[in-house]
mmCIF file of C-alpha atoms in Angstrom:
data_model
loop_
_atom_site.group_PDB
_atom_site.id
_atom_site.type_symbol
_atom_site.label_atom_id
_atom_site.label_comp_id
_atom_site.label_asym_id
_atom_site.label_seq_id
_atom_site.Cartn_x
_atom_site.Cartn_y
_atom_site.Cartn_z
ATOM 1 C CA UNK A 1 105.930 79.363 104.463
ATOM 2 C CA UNK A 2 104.388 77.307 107.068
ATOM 3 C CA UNK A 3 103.069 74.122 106.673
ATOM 4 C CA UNK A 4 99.571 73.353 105.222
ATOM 5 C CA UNK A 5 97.278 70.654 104.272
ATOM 6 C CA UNK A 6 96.188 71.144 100.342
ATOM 7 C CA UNK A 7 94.015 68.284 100.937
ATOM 8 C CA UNK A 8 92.894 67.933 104.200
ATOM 9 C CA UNK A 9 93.694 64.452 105.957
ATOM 10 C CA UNK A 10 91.302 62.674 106.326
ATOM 11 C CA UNK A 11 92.489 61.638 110.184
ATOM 12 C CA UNK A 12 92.471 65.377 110.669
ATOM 13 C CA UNK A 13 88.332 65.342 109.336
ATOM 14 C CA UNK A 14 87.811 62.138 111.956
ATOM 15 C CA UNK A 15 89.495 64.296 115.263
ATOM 16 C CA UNK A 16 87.344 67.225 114.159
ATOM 17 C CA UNK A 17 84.746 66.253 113.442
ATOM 18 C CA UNK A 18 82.195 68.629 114.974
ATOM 19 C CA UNK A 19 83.705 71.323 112.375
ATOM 20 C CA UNK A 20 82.797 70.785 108.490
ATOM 21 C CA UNK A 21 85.223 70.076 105.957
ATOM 22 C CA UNK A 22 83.185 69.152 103.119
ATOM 23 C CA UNK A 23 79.167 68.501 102.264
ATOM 24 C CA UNK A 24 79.143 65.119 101.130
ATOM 25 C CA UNK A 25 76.245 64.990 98.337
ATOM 26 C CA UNK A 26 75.423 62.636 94.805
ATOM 27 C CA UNK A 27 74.951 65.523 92.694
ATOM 28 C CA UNK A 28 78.667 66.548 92.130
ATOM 29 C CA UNK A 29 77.927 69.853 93.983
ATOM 30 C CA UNK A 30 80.971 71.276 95.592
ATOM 31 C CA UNK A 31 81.559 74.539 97.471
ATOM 32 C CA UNK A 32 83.577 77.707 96.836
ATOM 33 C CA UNK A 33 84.300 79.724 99.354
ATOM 34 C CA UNK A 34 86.566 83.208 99.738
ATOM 35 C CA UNK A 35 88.079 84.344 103.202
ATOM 36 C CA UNK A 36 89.389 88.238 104.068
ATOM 37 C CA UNK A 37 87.174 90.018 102.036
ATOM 38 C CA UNK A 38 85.732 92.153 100.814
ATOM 39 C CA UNK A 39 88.296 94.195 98.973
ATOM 40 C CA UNK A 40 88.334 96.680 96.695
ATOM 41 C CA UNK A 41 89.107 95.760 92.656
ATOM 42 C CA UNK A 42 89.781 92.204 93.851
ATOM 43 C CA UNK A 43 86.658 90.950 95.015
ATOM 44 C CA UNK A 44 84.839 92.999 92.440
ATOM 45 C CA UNK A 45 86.907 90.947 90.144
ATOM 46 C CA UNK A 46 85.773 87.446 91.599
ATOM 47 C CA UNK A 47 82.448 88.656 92.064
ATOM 48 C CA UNK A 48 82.784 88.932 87.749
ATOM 49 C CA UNK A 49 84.324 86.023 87.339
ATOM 50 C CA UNK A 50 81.913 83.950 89.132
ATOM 51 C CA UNK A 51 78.743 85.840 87.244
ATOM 52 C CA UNK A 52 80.177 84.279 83.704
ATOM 53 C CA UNK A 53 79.987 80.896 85.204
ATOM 54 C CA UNK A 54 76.355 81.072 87.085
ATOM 55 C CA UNK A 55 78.483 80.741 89.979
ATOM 56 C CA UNK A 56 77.773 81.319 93.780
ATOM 57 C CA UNK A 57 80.164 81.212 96.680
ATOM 58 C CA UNK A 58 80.109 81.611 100.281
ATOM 59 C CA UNK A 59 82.086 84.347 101.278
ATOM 60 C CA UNK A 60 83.982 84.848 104.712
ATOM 61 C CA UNK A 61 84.307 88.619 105.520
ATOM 62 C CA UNK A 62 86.299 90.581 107.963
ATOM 63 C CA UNK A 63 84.296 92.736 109.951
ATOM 64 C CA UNK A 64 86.387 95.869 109.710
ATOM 65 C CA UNK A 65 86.552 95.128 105.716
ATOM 66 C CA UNK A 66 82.793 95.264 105.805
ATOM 67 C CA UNK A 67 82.648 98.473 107.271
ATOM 68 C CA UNK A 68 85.313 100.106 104.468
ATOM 69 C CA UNK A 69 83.264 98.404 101.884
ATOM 70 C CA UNK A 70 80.086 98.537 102.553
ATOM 71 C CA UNK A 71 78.717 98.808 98.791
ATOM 72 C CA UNK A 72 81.116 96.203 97.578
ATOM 73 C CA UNK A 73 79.497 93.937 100.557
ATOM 74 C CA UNK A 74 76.210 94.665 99.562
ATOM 75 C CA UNK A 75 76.888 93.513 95.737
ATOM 76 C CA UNK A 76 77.784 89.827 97.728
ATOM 77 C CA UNK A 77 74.345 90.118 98.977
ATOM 78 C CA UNK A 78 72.596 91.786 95.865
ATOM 79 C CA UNK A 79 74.247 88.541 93.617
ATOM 80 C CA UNK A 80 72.597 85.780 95.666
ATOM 81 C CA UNK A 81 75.898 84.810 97.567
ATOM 82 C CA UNK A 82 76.638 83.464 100.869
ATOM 83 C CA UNK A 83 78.005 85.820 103.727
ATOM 84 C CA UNK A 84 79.884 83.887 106.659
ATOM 85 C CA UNK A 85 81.478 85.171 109.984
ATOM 86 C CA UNK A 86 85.732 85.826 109.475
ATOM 87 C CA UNK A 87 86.285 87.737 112.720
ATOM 88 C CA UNK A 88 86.320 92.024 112.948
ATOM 89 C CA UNK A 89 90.041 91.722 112.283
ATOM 90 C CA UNK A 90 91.429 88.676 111.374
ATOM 91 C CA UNK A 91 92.772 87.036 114.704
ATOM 92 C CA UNK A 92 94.537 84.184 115.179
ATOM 93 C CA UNK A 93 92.351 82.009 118.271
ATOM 94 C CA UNK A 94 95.677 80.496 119.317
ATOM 95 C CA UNK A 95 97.007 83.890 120.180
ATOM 96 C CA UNK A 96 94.289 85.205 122.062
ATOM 97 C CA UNK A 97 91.715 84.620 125.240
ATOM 98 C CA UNK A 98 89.211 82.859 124.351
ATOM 99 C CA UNK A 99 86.538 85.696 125.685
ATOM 100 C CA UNK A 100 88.568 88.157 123.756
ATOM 101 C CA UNK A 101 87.960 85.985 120.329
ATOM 102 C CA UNK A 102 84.040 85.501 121.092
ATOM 103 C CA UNK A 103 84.113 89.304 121.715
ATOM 104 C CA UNK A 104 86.214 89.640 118.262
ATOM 105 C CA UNK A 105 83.385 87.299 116.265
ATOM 106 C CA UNK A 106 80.397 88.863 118.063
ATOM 107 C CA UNK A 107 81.751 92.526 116.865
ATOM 108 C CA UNK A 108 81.910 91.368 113.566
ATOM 109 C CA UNK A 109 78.433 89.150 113.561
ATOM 110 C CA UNK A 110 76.752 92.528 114.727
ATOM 111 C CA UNK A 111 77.561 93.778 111.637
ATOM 112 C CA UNK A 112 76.559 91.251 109.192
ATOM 113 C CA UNK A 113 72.973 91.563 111.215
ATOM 114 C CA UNK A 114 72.672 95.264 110.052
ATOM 115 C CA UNK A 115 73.145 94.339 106.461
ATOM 116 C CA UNK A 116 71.311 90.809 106.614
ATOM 117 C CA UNK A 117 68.272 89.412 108.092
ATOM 118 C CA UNK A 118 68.121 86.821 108.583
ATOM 119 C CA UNK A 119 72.141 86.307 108.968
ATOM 120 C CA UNK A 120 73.666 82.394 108.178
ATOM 121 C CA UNK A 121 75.400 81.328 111.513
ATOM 122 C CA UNK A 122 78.737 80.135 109.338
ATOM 123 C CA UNK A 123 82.071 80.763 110.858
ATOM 124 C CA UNK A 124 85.390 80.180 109.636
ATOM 125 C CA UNK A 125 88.350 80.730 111.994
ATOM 126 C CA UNK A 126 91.297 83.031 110.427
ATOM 127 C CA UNK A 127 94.478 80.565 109.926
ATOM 128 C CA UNK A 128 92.180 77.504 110.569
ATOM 129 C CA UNK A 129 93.468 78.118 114.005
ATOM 130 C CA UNK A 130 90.251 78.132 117.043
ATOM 131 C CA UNK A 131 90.844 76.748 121.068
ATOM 132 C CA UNK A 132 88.382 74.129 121.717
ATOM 133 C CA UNK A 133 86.972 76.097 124.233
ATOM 134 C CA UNK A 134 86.479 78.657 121.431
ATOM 135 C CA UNK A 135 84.655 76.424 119.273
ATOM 136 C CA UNK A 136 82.431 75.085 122.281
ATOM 137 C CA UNK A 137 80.954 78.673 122.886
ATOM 138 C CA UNK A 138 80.716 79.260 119.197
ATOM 139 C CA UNK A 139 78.667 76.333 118.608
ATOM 140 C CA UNK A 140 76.563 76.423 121.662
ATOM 141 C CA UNK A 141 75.512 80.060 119.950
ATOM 142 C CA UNK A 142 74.213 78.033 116.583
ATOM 143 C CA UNK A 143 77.401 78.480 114.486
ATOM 144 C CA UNK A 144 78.198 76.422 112.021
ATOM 145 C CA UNK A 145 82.057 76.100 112.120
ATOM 146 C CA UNK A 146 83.525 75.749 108.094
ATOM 147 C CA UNK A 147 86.690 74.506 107.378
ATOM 148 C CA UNK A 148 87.475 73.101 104.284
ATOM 149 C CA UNK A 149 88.608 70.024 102.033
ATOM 150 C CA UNK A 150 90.996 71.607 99.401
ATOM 151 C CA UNK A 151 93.090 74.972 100.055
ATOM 152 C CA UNK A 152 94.054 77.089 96.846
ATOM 153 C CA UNK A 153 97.055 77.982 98.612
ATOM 154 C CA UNK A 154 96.521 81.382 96.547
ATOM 155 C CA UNK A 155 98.181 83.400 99.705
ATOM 156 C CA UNK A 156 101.691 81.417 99.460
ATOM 157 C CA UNK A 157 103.689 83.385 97.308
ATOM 158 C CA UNK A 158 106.201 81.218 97.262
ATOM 159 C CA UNK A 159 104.197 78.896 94.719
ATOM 160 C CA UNK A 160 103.523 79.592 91.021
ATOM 161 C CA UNK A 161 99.833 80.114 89.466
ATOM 162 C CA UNK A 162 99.543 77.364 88.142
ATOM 163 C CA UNK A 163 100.772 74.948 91.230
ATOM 164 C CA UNK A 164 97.580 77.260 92.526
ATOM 165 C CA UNK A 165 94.872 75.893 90.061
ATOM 166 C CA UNK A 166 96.878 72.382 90.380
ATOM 167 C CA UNK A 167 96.086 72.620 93.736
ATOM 168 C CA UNK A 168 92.584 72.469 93.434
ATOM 169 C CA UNK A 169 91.536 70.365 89.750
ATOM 170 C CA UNK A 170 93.716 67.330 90.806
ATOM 171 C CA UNK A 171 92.002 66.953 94.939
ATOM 172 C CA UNK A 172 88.535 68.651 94.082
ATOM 173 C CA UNK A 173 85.415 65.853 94.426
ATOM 174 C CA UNK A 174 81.965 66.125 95.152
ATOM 175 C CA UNK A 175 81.005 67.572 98.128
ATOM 176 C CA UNK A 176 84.648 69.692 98.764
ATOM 177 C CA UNK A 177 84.645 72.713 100.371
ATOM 178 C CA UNK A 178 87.162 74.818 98.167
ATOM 179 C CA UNK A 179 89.302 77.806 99.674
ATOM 180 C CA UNK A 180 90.738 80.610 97.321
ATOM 181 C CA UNK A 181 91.467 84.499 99.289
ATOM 182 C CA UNK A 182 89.978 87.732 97.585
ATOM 183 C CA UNK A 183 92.847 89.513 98.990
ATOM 184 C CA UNK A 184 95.701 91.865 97.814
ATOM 185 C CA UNK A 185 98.646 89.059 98.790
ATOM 186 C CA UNK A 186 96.517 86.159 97.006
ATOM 187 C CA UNK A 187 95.945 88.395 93.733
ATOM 188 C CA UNK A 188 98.452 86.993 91.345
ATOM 189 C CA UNK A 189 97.646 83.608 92.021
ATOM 190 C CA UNK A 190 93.924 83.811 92.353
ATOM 191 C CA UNK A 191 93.586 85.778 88.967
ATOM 192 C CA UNK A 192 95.011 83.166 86.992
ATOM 193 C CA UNK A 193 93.404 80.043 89.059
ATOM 194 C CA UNK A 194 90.307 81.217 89.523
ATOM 195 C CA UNK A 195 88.932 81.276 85.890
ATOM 196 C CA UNK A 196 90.736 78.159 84.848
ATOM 197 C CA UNK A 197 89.214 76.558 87.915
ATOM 198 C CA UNK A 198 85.627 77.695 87.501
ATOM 199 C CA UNK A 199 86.240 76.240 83.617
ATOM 200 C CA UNK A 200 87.417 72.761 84.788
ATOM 201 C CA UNK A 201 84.500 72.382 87.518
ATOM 202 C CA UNK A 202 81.920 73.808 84.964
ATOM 203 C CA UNK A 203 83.732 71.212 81.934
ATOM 204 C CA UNK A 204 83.738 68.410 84.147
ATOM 205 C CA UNK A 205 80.029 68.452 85.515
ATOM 206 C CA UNK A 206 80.383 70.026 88.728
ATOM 207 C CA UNK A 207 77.823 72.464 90.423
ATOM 208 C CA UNK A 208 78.280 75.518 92.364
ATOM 209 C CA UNK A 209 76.526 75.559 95.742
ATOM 210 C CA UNK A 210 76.402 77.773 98.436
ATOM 211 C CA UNK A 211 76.978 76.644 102.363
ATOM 212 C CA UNK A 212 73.560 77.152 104.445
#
């Protein structure tokens, strides 16, 4: 497995810091967010899970996923949560020319505009991985470009469930911006952390925001 930040470094938020990593607030609000999506069974699942809790979530969506779920993409919109930019087709920006990857984001944004007016300007780069000159254009266009503060890790399947949900209740604080994957791969480890996590944050105070 490569390597990976659970907690993002705080140099690393410093260097970057035009992108967001967390929304620092008072109120113990923190921020859940899903990439890859939508997919059958398993985001219908989240989308469950999160409804018992009075949860909301920003969601990043693949543009092609979109299109081969379009009535599982408009339940994220029907239940009042947030819809961000994932690419059409999940590229990696360090693999690819930069007008290639704009081209990539503006195919999928042109389908989040047929489904939602007025659409959120929130991008979040497949792998973490964007060329500066990537993010320039990007955020000369309005986006908003949302990293995060504490990674799941649900897609390493070379971790147990509950290192998953460990992951998460021992670097959460207010203000982080929380990645788990409503994806096939991130399943196993996402079904158990998920409710356990959505518990903790709900036992301990915290409250479920969406990114604007």
């Amino acid at each position: 497995m490569s390597f990976y930040w659970v907690k993002t470094n705080s140099f690393i938020k410093k260097v970057f810091s035009k992108y967001c990593w967390d929304i620092p607030n008072n109120e113990k609000k923190i921020y859940l967010t899903f990439d890859d999506g939508p997919t059958p069974e398993i985001t219908d699942w989240v989308l469950t899970e999160l409804k018992k809790f009075d949860a909301k979530a920003t969601f990043f969506c693949i543009g092609k996923n979109i299109k081969a779920n379009l009535s599982l993409f408009e339940r994220l919109i029907k239940e009042g949560h947030s819809i961000g930019n994932h690419t059409m087709n999940h590229v990696n920006g360090w693999k690819i020319h930069t007008n290639d990857y704009i081209e990539n984001v503006k195919n999928c944004a042109k389908i989040l505009e047929e489904e939602i007016n007025p659409t959120r300007l929130l991008f979040r780069p497949p792998y973490g991985k964007i060329k500066k000159a990537q993010s320039k254009i990007l955020r000369k266009l309005g986006y908003k470009i949302i990293m995060w503060d504490v990674l799941s890790a649900d897609f390493d399947q070379s971790i147990t469930p509950e290192k998953c949900l460990e992951n998460v209740t021992k670097n959460v604080k207010s203000g982080s911006v929380i990645v788990f994957h409503d994806s096939i791969k991130a399943s196993p480890n996402l079904k158990f952390a998920l409710p356990k996590t959505l518990h903790f944050l709900k036992e301990n105070g915290y409250k479920f925001d969406i990114i604007h």
